[in-house]
XYZ file of C-alpha atoms in Angstrom:
299
model
C 52.703 -134.670 59.229
C 51.408 -133.065 56.069
C 50.698 -129.503 57.047
C 47.561 -129.489 54.891
C 45.966 -132.162 57.083
C 46.708 -130.658 60.468
C 44.071 -128.733 62.381
C 45.248 -125.155 62.766
C 44.726 -123.494 66.131
C 41.659 -121.404 65.520
C 40.178 -119.005 68.015
C 36.439 -118.575 68.275
C 36.686 -115.042 66.900
C 37.498 -116.380 63.403
C 34.111 -118.011 62.920
C 32.082 -114.820 63.329
C 33.881 -112.891 60.529
C 33.430 -115.784 58.089
C 29.723 -116.155 58.806
C 29.277 -112.378 58.912
C 30.970 -111.913 55.537
C 28.731 -114.545 53.961
C 25.590 -113.074 55.538
C 26.395 -109.538 54.402
C 27.030 -110.703 50.854
C 23.788 -112.696 50.826
C 21.906 -109.660 52.122
C 23.457 -107.463 49.412
C 22.547 -109.907 46.623
C 18.964 -110.165 47.855
C 18.679 -106.395 48.320
C 19.685 -105.867 44.694
C 17.263 -108.585 43.641
C 14.424 -107.045 45.650
C 15.070 -103.608 44.169
C 15.033 -104.890 40.581
C 11.930 -106.986 41.289
C 10.054 -104.087 42.887
C 10.894 -101.720 40.034
C 10.122 -104.139 37.204
C 7.343 -105.994 39.050
C 8.516 -109.327 37.718
C 9.822 -112.153 39.876
C 11.869 -113.919 37.204
C 15.149 -113.218 39.007
C 13.877 -114.345 42.417
C 15.444 -117.807 42.374
C 18.444 -116.620 40.378
C 19.340 -114.238 43.210
C 18.025 -116.327 46.102
C 19.857 -119.534 45.201
C 22.791 -117.770 43.551
C 23.451 -115.970 46.835
C 24.687 -119.262 48.318
C 27.705 -119.298 45.991
C 28.398 -115.621 46.653
C 28.221 -116.236 50.400
C 30.567 -119.211 50.224
C 33.123 -117.207 48.251
C 32.883 -114.286 50.689
C 33.502 -116.533 53.681
C 36.587 -117.954 51.960
C 37.927 -114.463 51.332
C 37.285 -113.507 54.952
C 39.092 -116.653 56.092
C 42.159 -115.980 53.951
C 42.371 -112.497 55.446
C 42.123 -113.862 59.007
C 44.011 -117.167 59.050
C 46.151 -117.092 55.925
C 46.535 -119.462 52.976
C 43.808 -121.965 52.118
C 44.456 -125.646 51.447
C 43.098 -126.959 48.165
C 42.486 -130.400 49.696
C 40.620 -129.330 52.829
C 36.961 -129.824 53.792
C 36.564 -126.060 53.379
C 37.574 -126.218 49.718
C 35.316 -129.204 49.058
C 32.392 -127.507 50.790
C 32.817 -124.274 48.843
C 33.108 -126.190 45.573
C 30.003 -128.294 46.216
C 27.927 -125.295 47.249
C 29.092 -123.349 44.190
C 28.072 -126.210 41.882
C 24.740 -126.710 43.682
C 24.018 -122.975 43.594
C 24.949 -122.443 39.940
C 23.081 -125.538 38.766
C 19.855 -124.916 40.676
C 19.669 -121.144 40.165
C 20.268 -121.597 36.441
C 17.663 -124.352 36.201
C 15.017 -122.354 38.080
C 15.734 -119.189 36.108
C 15.409 -121.045 32.810
C 12.200 -122.700 33.996
C 10.506 -119.467 35.001
C 11.521 -117.888 31.681
C 9.893 -120.776 29.812
C 6.759 -120.995 31.978
C 6.404 -117.224 32.316
C 5.751 -116.899 36.037
C 5.651 -118.634 39.393
C 2.022 -118.410 40.440
C 2.994 -118.768 44.096
C 4.660 -115.336 43.992
C 1.868 -113.503 42.190
C 0.388 -112.444 45.536
C 3.289 -110.063 46.207
C 2.468 -107.778 43.271
C -0.413 -105.294 42.765
C -3.461 -106.705 41.024
C -3.508 -103.707 38.671
C -2.024 -100.244 38.284
C -4.813 -98.694 40.342
C -3.979 -100.638 43.503
C -2.474 -98.268 46.098
C 0.971 -98.980 47.496
C 1.312 -100.213 51.109
C -2.450 -100.400 51.770
C -3.692 -102.469 48.804
C -4.484 -106.208 48.964
C -0.872 -107.120 48.105
C 0.554 -104.470 50.490
C 3.191 -103.883 47.822
C 6.104 -103.557 48.406
C 5.960 -104.419 52.146
C 5.105 -108.095 51.732
C 7.556 -108.385 48.853
C 10.332 -106.998 51.069
C 9.359 -109.484 53.767
C 9.611 -112.360 51.301
C 13.094 -111.305 50.150
C 14.199 -110.908 53.786
C 13.081 -114.462 54.533
C 14.880 -115.666 51.418
C 18.120 -113.999 52.563
C 17.788 -115.556 56.025
C 17.217 -118.958 54.410
C 20.437 -118.689 52.419
C 22.428 -117.560 55.456
C 21.230 -120.401 57.693
C 21.084 -123.276 55.216
C 24.482 -122.489 53.690
C 26.124 -122.085 57.114
C 28.101 -125.382 57.036
C 30.143 -124.138 54.075
C 30.519 -120.591 55.401
C 31.746 -121.781 58.799
C 34.099 -124.406 57.399
C 36.011 -121.536 55.812
C 37.252 -120.691 59.315
C 39.212 -123.959 59.450
C 40.958 -123.940 56.062
C 43.438 -126.712 56.880
C 41.173 -129.062 58.833
C 41.795 -132.792 58.375
C 39.914 -134.583 55.612
C 38.936 -137.630 57.660
C 37.017 -140.698 56.541
C 33.736 -139.628 58.248
C 34.032 -136.202 56.624
C 34.689 -137.804 53.241
C 31.623 -140.051 53.623
C 29.524 -137.012 54.557
C 30.678 -135.186 51.438
C 29.790 -138.326 49.482
C 26.225 -138.121 50.797
C 26.076 -134.464 49.776
C 27.370 -135.295 46.302
C 24.839 -138.111 45.944
C 22.069 -135.693 46.903
C 23.301 -133.208 44.310
C 23.265 -135.906 41.633
C 19.763 -137.065 42.614
C 18.402 -133.508 42.554
C 20.027 -132.839 39.179
C 18.738 -136.069 37.612
C 15.245 -135.446 38.997
C 15.102 -131.938 37.547
C 16.430 -133.155 34.192
C 13.878 -135.962 33.964
C 11.070 -133.619 35.014
C 12.111 -131.147 32.295
C 12.089 -133.882 29.640
C 8.671 -135.035 30.824
C 7.320 -131.478 30.789
C 8.470 -130.990 27.194
C 6.334 -133.923 26.009
C 3.141 -132.866 24.260
C 1.078 -135.879 25.392
C 2.369 -136.035 28.959
C 0.307 -137.182 31.935
C -0.590 -134.732 34.643
C 2.202 -135.956 36.917
C 5.728 -137.233 36.317
C 6.282 -140.961 36.872
C 9.510 -141.735 35.067
C 13.053 -142.505 36.246
C 13.748 -141.432 39.814
C 10.200 -140.104 40.031
C 9.112 -143.733 40.409
C 10.838 -144.018 43.776
C 9.544 -140.782 45.297
C 6.886 -138.250 44.377
C 9.423 -135.513 45.149
C 12.942 -136.882 44.494
C 14.365 -133.418 43.830
C 13.516 -132.401 47.391
C 14.911 -135.668 48.735
C 18.169 -134.830 46.958
C 18.210 -131.355 48.466
C 17.746 -132.692 51.992
C 20.515 -135.234 51.373
C 22.814 -132.485 50.100
C 22.499 -130.229 53.131
C 22.488 -133.139 55.578
C 25.795 -134.282 54.111
C 27.195 -130.760 54.218
C 26.227 -130.341 57.875
C 27.702 -133.727 58.820
C 30.930 -132.877 56.986
C 31.247 -129.588 58.870
C 30.597 -130.790 62.412
C 33.780 -132.807 62.992
C 36.239 -130.117 61.782
C 34.367 -127.424 63.686
C 34.342 -129.384 66.936
C 38.046 -130.234 66.533
C 38.735 -126.511 66.161
C 36.760 -125.666 69.333
C 34.125 -123.802 67.365
C 31.618 -121.822 69.433
C 28.322 -123.477 70.268
C 26.321 -121.072 68.096
C 28.198 -122.198 64.979
C 27.467 -125.869 65.690
C 23.825 -124.999 66.259
C 23.530 -123.219 62.921
C 25.146 -126.188 61.152
C 22.571 -128.531 62.638
C 19.795 -126.089 61.760
C 20.742 -126.225 58.061
C 19.321 -129.672 57.160
C 16.519 -129.330 59.707
C 15.312 -126.079 58.141
C 15.681 -127.526 54.646
C 13.592 -130.596 55.493
C 10.942 -128.543 57.312
C 10.538 -126.120 54.407
C 10.398 -128.624 51.551
C 8.446 -131.329 53.376
C 6.004 -129.337 55.487
C 5.830 -125.719 54.253
C 6.471 -124.511 50.704
C 7.397 -127.633 48.763
C 5.594 -130.941 49.134
C 2.296 -129.729 50.707
C 1.569 -127.215 47.938
C 2.387 -129.661 45.136
C 0.462 -132.516 46.730
C -2.559 -130.278 47.244
C -2.456 -129.215 43.599
C -2.226 -132.814 42.345
C -4.997 -134.031 44.639
C -7.375 -131.304 43.481
C -6.641 -132.092 39.838
C -6.756 -135.914 39.932
C -8.777 -136.732 43.036
C -11.217 -139.062 41.286
C -8.712 -140.680 38.936
C -8.139 -144.416 39.562
C -4.632 -144.362 38.060
C -3.710 -141.490 40.338
C -4.896 -143.372 43.394
C -2.715 -146.314 42.361
C 0.180 -143.901 41.850
C -0.272 -142.628 45.404
C -0.157 -146.193 46.720
C 2.902 -147.202 44.684
C 5.110 -144.115 45.012
C 5.962 -142.814 48.515
C 5.395 -139.145 49.132
C 9.003 -138.425 50.144
C 11.554 -140.958 51.360
C 12.040 -143.834 48.892
C 11.321 -147.362 50.069
C 13.138 -150.554 48.956
C 10.133 -151.425 46.793
C 9.982 -148.013 45.117
C 13.755 -147.997 44.507
C 13.521 -151.433 42.894
C 10.646 -150.237 40.703
C 12.695 -147.222 39.592
C 15.667 -149.408 38.667
C 13.679 -151.886 36.600
């Protein structure tokens, strides 16, 4: 057999160092980001650090794996996972950083800063910097949990690249492409001087939030790709649980917490009495595309 496609005997102890290395790196990146943000009182690097930490975590887990189990195969699920996460992280963090530089600020994060220079620290309305530290802690936890499939796959560097795993990576890649196309089309729409109040071009015809659909697809594919190699390597139950938590947490956050609800509420308040908007709501599904909406987007 090709040695690169043979499951190596891996003891449970290998998984903890890989996940621990990634988590520590993510914590360090977010700690630096929090410090800079608190000192400068600008949140422009929030997404740059928060999303960029995924790539740093994936690289750290790979380094921890090479120190524990030896050489890494370039054709393994671990290598594919690290590569995909690195591309996803670099693309999204760069896009969000550029966007906030153009727009000027993310109004959702304004609440974490003092209203003026006279507001007292700790006890003022913003409770600066306590609430800000809490936000960055949550962001670090998000990166550690959601990126877990890639971090844990590093513990099985020569796992078999099976057909189910390949299909799962294909789903992740498709999600990455959808998210990238959605962000690109939204940017082009935003740059138009006579644009409507909501984007309804390209993939935005098949879902009101196709970028979030792509993100859920990406992490669902990553989790599915990780499960088979981890189970074949007798991975501990906690590692399998974290892998499953990755897409579940992603979907919960974007669909029910910080993504879709806030954007939908903003649109509804702005266009509530508009007849075209009501038709838009009927034609374009809020999240998952339907056959009819996909057909409309392709026409």
